[in-house]
mmCIF file of C-alpha atoms and ligand atoms in Angstrom:
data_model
loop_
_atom_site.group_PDB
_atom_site.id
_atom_site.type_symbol
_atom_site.label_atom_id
_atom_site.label_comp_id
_atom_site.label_asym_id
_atom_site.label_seq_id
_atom_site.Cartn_x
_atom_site.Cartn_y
_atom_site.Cartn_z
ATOM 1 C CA UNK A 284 0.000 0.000 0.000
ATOM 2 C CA UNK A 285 1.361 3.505 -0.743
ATOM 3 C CA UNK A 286 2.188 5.617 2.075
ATOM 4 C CA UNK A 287 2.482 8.882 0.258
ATOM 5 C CA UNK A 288 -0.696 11.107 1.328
ATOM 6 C CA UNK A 289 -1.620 14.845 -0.118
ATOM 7 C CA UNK A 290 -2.461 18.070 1.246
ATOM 8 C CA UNK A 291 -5.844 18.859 1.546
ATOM 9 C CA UNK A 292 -5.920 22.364 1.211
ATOM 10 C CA UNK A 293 -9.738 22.821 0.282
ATOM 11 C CA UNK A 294 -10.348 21.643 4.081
ATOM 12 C CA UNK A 295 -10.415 25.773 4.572
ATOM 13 C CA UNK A 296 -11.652 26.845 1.945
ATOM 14 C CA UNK A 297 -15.069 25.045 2.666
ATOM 15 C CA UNK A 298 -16.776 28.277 3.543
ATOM 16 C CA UNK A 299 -16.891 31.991 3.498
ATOM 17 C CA UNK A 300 -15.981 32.106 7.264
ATOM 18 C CA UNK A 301 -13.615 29.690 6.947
ATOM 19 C CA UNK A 302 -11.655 31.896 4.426
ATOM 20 C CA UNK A 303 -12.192 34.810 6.708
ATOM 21 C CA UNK A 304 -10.626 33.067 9.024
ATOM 22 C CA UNK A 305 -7.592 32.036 7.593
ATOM 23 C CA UNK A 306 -7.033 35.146 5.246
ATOM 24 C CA UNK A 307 -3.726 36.990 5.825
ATOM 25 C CA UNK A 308 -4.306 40.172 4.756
ATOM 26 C CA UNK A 309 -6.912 43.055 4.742
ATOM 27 C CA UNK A 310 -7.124 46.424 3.358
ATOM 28 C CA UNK A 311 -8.209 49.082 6.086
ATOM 29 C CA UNK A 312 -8.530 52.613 5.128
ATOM 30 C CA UNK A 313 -5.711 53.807 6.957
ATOM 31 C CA UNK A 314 -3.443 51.517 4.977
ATOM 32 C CA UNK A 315 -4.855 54.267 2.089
ATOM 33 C CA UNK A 316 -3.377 57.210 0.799
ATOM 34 C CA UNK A 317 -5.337 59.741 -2.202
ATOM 35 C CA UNK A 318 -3.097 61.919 -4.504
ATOM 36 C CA UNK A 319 -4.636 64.872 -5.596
ATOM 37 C CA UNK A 320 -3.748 67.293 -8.292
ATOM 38 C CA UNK A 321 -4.252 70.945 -7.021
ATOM 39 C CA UNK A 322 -3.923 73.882 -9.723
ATOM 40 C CA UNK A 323 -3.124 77.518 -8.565
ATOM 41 C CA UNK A 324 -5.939 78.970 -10.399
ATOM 42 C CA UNK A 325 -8.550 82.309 -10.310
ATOM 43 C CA UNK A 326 -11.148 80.043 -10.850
ATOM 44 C CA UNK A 327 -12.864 78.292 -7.612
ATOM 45 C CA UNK A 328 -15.027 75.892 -9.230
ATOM 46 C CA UNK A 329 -12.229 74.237 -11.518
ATOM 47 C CA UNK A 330 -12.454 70.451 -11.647
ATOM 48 C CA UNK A 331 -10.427 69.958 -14.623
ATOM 49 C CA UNK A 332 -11.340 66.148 -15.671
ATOM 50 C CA UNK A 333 -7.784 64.269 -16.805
ATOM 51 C CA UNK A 334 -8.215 62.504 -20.129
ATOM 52 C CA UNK A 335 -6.110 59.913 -19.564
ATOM 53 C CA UNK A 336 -7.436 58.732 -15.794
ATOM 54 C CA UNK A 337 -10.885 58.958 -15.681
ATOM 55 C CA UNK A 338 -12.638 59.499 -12.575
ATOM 56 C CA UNK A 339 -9.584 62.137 -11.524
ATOM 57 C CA UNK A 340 -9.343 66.072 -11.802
ATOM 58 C CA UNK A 341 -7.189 68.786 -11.386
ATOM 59 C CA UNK A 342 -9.015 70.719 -8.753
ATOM 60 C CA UNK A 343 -8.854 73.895 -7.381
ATOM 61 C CA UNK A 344 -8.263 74.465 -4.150
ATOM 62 C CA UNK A 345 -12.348 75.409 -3.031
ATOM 63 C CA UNK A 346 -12.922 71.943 -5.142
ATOM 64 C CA UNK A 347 -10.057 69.917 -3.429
ATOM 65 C CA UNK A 348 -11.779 70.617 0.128
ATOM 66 C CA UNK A 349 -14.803 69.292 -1.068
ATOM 67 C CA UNK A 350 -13.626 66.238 -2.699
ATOM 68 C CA UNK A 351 -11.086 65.208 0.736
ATOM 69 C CA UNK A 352 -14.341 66.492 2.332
ATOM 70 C CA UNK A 353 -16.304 63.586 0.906
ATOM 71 C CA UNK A 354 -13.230 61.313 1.564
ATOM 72 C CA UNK A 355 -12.791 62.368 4.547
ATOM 73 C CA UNK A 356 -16.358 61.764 5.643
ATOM 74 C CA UNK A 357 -16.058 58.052 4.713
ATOM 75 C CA UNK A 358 -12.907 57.229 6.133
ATOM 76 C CA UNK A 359 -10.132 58.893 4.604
ATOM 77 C CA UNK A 360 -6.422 59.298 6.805
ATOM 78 C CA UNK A 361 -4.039 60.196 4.377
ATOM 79 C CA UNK A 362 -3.418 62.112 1.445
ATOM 80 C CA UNK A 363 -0.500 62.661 -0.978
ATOM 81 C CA UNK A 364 -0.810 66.467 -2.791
ATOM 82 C CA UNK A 365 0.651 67.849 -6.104
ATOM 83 C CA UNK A 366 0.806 71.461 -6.820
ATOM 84 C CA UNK A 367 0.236 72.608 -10.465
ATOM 85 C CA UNK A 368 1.657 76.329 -10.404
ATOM 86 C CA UNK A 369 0.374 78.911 -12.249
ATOM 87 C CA UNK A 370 3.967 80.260 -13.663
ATOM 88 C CA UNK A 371 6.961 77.655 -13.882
ATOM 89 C CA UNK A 372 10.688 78.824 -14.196
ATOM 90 C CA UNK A 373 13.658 77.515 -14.907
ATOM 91 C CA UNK A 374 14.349 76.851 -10.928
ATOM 92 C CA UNK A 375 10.803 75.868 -10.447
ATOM 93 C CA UNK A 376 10.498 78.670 -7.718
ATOM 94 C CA UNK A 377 7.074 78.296 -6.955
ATOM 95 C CA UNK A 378 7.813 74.863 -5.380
ATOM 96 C CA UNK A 379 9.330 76.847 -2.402
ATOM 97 C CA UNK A 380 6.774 80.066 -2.348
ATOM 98 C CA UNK A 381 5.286 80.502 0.929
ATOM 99 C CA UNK A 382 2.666 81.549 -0.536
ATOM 100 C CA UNK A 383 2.701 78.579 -3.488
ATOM 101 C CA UNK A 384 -0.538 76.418 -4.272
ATOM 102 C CA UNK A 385 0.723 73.403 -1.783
ATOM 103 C CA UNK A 386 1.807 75.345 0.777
ATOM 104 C CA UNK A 387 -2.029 77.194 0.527
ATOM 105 C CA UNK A 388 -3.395 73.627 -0.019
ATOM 106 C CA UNK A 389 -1.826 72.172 3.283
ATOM 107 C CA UNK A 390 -2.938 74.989 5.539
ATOM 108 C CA UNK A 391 -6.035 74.813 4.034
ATOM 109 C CA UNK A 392 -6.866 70.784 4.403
ATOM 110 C CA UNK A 393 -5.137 70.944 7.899
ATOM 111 C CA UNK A 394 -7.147 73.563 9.149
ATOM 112 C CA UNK A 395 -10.762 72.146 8.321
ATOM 113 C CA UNK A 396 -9.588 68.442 8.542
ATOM 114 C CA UNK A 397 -6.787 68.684 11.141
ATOM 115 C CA UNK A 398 -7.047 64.619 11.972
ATOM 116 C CA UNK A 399 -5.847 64.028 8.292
ATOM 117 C CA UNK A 400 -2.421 63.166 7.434
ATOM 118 C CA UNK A 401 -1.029 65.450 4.624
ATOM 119 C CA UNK A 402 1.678 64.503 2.644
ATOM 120 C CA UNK A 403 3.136 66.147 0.540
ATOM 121 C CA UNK A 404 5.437 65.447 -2.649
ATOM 122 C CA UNK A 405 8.234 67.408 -2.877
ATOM 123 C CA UNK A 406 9.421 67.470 -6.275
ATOM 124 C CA UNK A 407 10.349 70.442 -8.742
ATOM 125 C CA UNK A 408 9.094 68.942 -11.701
ATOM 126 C CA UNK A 409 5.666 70.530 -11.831
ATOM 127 C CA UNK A 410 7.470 73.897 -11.350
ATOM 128 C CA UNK A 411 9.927 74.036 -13.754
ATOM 129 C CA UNK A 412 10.009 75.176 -17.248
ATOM 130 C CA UNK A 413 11.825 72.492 -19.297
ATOM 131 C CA UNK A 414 9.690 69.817 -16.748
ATOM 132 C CA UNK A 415 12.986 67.791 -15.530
ATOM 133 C CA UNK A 416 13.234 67.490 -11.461
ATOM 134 C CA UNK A 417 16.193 70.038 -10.823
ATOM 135 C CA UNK A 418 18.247 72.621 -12.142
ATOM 136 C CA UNK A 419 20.025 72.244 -15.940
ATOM 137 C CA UNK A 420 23.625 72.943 -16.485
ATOM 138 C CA UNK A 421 24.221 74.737 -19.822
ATOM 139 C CA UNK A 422 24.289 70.845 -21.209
ATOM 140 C CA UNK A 423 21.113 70.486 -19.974
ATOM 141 C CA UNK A 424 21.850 67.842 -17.481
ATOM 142 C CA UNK A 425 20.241 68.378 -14.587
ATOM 143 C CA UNK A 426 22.547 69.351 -11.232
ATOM 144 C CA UNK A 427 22.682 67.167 -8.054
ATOM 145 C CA UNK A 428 24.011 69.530 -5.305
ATOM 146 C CA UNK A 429 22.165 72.484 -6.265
ATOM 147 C CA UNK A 430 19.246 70.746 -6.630
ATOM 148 C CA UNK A 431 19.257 69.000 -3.096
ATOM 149 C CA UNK A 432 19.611 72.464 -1.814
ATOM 150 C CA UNK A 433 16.165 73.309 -3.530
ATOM 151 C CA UNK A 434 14.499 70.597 -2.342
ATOM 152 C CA UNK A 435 15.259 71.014 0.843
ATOM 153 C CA UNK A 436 14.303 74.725 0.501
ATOM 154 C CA UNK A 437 10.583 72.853 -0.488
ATOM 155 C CA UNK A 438 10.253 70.635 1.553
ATOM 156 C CA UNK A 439 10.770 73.375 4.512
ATOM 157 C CA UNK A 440 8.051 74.948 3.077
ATOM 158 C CA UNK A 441 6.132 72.300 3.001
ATOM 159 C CA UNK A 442 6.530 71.739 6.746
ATOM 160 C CA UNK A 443 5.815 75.556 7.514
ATOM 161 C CA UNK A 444 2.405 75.377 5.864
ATOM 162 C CA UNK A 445 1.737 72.142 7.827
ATOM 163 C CA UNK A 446 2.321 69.488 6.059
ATOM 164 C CA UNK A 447 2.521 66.026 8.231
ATOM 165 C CA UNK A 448 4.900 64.542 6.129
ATOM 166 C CA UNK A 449 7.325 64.942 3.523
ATOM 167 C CA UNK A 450 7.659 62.867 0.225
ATOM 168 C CA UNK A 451 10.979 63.467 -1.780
ATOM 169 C CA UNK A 452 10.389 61.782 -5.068
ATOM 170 C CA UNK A 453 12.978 63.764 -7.558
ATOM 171 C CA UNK A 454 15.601 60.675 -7.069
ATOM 172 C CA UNK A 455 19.011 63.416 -6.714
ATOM 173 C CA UNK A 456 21.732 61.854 -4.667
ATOM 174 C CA UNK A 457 21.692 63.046 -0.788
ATOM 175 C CA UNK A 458 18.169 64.956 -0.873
ATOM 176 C CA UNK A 459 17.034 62.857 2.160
ATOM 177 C CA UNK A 460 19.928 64.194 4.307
ATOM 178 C CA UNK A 461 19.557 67.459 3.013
ATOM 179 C CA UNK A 462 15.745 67.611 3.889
ATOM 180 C CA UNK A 463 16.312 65.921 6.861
ATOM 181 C CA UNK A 464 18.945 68.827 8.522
ATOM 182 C CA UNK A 465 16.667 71.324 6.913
ATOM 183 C CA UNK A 466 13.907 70.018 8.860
ATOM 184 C CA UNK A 467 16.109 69.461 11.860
ATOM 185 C CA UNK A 468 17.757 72.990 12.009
ATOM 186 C CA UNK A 469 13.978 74.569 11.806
ATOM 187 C CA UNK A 470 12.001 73.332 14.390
ATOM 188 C CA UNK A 471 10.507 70.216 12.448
ATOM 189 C CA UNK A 472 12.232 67.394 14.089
ATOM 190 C CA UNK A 473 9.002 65.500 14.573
ATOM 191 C CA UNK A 474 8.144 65.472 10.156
ATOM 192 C CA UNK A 475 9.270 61.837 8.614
ATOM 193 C CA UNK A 476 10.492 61.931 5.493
ATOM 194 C CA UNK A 477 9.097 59.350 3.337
ATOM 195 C CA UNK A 478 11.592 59.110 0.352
ATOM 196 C CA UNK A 479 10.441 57.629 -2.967
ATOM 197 C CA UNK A 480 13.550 55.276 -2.398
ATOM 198 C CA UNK A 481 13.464 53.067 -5.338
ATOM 199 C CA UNK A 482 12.341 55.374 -7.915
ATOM 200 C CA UNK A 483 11.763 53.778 -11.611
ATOM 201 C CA UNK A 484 12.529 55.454 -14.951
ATOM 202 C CA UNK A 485 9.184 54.243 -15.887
ATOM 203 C CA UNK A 486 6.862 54.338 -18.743
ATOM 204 C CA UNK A 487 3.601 54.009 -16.577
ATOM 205 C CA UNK A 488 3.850 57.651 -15.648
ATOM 206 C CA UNK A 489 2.596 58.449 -18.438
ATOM 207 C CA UNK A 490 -0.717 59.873 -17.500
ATOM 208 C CA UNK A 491 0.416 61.438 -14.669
ATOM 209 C CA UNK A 492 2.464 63.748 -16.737
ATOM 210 C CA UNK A 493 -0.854 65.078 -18.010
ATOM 211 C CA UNK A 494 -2.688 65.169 -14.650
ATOM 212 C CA UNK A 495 0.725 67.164 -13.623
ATOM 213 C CA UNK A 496 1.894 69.122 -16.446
ATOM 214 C CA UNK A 497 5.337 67.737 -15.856
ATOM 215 C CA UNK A 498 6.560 66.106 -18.840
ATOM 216 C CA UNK A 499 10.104 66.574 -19.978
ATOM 217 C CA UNK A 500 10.499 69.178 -22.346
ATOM 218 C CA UNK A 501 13.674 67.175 -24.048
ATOM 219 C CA UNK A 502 15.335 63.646 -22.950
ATOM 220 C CA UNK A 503 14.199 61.372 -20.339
ATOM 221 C CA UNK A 504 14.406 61.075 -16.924
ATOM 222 C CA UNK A 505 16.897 57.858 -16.940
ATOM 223 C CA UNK A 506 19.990 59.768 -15.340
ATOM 224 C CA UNK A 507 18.228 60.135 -11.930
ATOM 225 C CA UNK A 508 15.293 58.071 -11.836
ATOM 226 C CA UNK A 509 16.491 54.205 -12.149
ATOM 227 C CA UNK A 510 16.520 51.489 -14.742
ATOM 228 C CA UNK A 511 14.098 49.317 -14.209
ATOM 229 C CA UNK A 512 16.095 46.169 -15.353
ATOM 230 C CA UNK A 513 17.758 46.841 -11.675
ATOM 231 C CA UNK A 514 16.800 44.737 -8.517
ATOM 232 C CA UNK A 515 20.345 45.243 -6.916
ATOM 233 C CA UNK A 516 20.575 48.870 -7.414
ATOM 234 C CA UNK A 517 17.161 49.616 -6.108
ATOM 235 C CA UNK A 518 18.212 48.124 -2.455
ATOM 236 C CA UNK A 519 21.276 50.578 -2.206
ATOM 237 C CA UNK A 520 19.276 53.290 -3.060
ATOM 238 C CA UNK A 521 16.971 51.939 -0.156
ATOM 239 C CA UNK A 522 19.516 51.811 2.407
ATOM 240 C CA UNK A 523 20.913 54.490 1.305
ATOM 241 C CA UNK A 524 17.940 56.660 1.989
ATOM 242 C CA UNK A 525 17.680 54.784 5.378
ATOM 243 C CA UNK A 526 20.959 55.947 6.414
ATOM 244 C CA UNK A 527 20.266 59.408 5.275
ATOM 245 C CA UNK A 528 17.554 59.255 8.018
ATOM 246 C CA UNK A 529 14.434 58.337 5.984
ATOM 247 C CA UNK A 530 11.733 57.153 8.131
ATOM 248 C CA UNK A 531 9.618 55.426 5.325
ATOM 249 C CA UNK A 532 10.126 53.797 2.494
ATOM 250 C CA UNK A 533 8.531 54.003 -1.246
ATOM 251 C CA UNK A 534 8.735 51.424 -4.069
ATOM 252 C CA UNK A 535 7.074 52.768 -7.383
ATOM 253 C CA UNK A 536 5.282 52.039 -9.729
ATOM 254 C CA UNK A 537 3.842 49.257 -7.705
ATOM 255 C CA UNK A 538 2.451 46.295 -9.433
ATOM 256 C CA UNK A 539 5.406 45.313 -11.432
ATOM 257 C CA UNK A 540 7.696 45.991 -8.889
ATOM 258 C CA UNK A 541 6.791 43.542 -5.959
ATOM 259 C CA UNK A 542 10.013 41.316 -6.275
ATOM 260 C CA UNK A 543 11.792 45.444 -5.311
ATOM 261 C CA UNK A 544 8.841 45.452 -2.534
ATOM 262 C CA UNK A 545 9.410 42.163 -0.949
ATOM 263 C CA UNK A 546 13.296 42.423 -0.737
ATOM 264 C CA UNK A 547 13.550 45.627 0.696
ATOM 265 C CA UNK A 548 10.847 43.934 3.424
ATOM 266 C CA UNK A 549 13.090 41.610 4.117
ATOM 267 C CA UNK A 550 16.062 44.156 5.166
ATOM 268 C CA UNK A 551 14.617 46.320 6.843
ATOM 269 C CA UNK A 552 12.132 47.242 9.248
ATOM 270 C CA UNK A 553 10.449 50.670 8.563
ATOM 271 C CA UNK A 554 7.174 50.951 6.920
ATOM 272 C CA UNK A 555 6.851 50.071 3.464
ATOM 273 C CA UNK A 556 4.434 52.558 1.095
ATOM 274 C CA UNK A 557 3.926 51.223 -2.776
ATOM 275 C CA UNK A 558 2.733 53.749 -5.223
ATOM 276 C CA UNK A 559 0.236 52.185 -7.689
ATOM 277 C CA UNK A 560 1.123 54.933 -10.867
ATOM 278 C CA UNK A 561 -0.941 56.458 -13.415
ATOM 279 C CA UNK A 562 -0.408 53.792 -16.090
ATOM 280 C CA UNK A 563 -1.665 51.359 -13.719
ATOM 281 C CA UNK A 564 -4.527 53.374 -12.690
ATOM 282 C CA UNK A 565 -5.308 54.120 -16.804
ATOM 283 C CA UNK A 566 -5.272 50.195 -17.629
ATOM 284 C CA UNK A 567 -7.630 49.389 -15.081
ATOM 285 C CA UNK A 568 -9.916 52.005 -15.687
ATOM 286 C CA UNK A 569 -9.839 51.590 -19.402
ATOM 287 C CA UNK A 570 -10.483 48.027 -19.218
ATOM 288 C CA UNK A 571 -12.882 48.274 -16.969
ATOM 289 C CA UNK A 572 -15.361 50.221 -18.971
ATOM 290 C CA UNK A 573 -14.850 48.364 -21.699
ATOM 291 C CA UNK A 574 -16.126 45.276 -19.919
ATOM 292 C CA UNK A 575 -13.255 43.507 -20.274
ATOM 293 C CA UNK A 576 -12.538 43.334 -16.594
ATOM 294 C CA UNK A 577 -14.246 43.771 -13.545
ATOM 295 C CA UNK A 578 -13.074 46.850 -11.902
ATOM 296 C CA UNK A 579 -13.268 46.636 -8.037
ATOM 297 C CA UNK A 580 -12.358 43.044 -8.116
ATOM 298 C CA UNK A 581 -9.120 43.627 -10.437
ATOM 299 C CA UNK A 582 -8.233 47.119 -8.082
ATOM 300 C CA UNK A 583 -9.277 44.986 -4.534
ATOM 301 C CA UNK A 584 -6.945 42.328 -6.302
ATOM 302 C CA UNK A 585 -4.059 44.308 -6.738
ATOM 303 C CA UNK A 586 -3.993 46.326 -3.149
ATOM 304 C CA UNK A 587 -4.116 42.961 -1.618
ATOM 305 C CA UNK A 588 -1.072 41.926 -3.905
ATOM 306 C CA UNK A 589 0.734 44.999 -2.726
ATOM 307 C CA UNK A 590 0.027 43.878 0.837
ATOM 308 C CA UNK A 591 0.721 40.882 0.816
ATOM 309 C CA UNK A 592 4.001 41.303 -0.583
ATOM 310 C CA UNK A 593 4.941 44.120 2.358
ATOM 311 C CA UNK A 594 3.428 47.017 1.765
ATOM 312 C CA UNK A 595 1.951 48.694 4.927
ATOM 313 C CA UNK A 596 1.063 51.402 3.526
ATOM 314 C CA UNK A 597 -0.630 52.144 -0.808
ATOM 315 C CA UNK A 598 -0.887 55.117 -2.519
ATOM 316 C CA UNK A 599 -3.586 54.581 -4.993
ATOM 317 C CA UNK A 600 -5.925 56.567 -7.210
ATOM 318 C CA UNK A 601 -8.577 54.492 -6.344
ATOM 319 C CA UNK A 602 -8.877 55.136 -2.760
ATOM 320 C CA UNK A 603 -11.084 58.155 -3.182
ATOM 321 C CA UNK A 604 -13.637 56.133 -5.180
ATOM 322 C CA UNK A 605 -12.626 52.873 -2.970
ATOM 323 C CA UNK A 606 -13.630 54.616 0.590
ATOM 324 C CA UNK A 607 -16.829 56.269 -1.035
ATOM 325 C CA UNK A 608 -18.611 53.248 -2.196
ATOM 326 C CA UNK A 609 -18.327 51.833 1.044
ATOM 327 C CA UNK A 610 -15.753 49.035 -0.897
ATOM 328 C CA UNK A 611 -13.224 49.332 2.138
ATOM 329 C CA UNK A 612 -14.241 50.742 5.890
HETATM 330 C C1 PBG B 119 7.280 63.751 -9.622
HETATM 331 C C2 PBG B 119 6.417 62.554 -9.616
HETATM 332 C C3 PBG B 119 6.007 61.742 -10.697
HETATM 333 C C4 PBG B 119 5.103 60.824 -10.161
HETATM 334 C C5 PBG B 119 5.020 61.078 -8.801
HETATM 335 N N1 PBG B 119 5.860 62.138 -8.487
HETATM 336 C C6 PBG B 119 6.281 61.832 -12.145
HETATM 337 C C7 PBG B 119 7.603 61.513 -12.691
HETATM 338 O O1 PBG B 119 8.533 61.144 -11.989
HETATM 339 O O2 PBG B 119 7.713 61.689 -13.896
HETATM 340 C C8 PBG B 119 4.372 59.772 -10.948
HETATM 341 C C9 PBG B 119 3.088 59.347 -10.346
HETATM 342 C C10 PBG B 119 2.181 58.602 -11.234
HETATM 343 O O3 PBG B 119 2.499 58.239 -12.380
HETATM 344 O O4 PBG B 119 1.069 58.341 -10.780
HETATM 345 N N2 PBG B 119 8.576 63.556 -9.993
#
């Protein structure tokens, strides 16, 4: 008689409370973070639809309260803002204007919702004339050191208007340190810095490049955001942000990059954010109203992924709609 024997694994999967039971991960709202696209504009009512992610705007600032409003009223904890200035530069000096549409966004969401956690990404893409994330040298390639300096300039100015926490995601060598001793030497020794850590040259920002008016005027972004053929690379640029005094991590774009994800869960032990990018947002979307997919089970499908493989913490595009339908509460 044989003595091999298999695993029954359907034992518990019998029932729905059975799975309950046994399921390893959930998706709370406070695991969820919105991005919003905020545009320094005259006109209050804007809610600029973006072609290429339905569902999402560019809203003005009276029209961003009301949307987090709604958010906020069914569960939201956390969101992630982009400033679309009214005049860029060629130092993108609007990103630093104490008077600049984040900074006025920030004190504006933390004074009616003061619970909320506001992050903000600091970044001079949006604010610059030619669209790359830092200053050009005459060869147009863009400078390190004098572009740390900027950032760190921002991301002060961030934590003047209130913001809870920072989000560098320009990818220049040392702008964690930087932000971090800017922060220090001000008063704002209690704001993390959550770096974009592994950052992706990667085609699936695509839409966001609409949504943000960033897109590079000439070239690419490939000599400061990273290749994505890298695995190796993206964990010293993970520890190295960790050493700089990052308190958070960030792996984007998301879905593709779990294997990045799951590695840098294994070395170290800060909390993990995955940003789920406009490209990822646009494929859903698109194939979802074709009827080609089914929408909230392929986006419930995908958070879950990201959990599972150590995120603690999602940015998504779909958390607005998500926490509004009642989906996740
Ligand atoms: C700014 C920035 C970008 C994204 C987040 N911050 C664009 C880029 O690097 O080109 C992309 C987000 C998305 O695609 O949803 N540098």
């Amino acid at each position: 008689m044989s003595t091999r024997t298999f695993y029954r694994g359907r034992r518990l999967r019998r029932t729905e409370t059975l799975r309950e039971m046994i399921r390893e991960h959930s998706l709370l709202p406070q695991d969820l973070i919105m991005p919003y696209f905020v545009v320094d504009t005259p006109d209050s009512g804007l809610e600029q639809p973006i072609g290429s992610m339905p569902g999402q705007s560019q809203l003005s600032l009276a029209k961003l309260e009301e949307t987090v409003a709604r958010a906020v009223d069914s569960g939201l904890k956390s969101c992630l803002l982009f400033g679309i200035p009214a005049a860029k530069d060629t130092t993108g000096s609007e990103a630093w204007a104490e008077n600049g549409i984040v900074q006025r966004a920030v004190a504006r969401l933390k004074s009616r919702f003061p619970e909320l956690v506001v992050i903000t990404d600091v970044c001079l893409c949006e604010y610059t004339s030619h669209g790359h994330c830092g200053l050009l040298d005459p060869q147009g390639q863009v400078r390190n050191d004098e572009t740390v300096a900027i950032l760190a300039k921002t991301a002060l100015s961030h934590a003047r208007a209130g913001a809870d926490i920072v989000a560098p995601s320009d990818m220049m060598d040392g702008r964690v340190l930087a932000i971090r001793e800017a922060l220090d030497s001000a008063g704002f020794a209690q704001i993390p810095v959550m770096s974009y850590a592994s950052k992706f040259a990667s085609t699936f920002y695509g839409p966001f490049r609409e949504a943000a008016e960033s897109a590079p005027s000439f070239g690419n972004r490939k000599s400061y955001q990273m290749d994505p053929a890298n695995g190796r690379e993206a964990m010293r640029e993970a520890m190295a942000d960790l050493q700089e005094g990052a308190d958070m991590l960030i792996v984007k774009p998301a879905g593709h990059y779990l294997d990045i994800l799951a590695e840098i869960r294994r070395r170290c032990d800060v909390p993990l954010t995955v940003y789920q990018v406009s490209g990822e947002y646009a494929m859903i979307k698109a194939a979802g109203e074709r009827g080609w997919i089914d929408e909230t089970g392929v986006v419930l499908e995908t958070l879950t992924a990201f959990k599972r493989a150590g995120a603690d913490l999602i940015i998504s595009y779909f958390t607005q709609d998500l926490l509004c339908r009642g989906i996740i509460k």
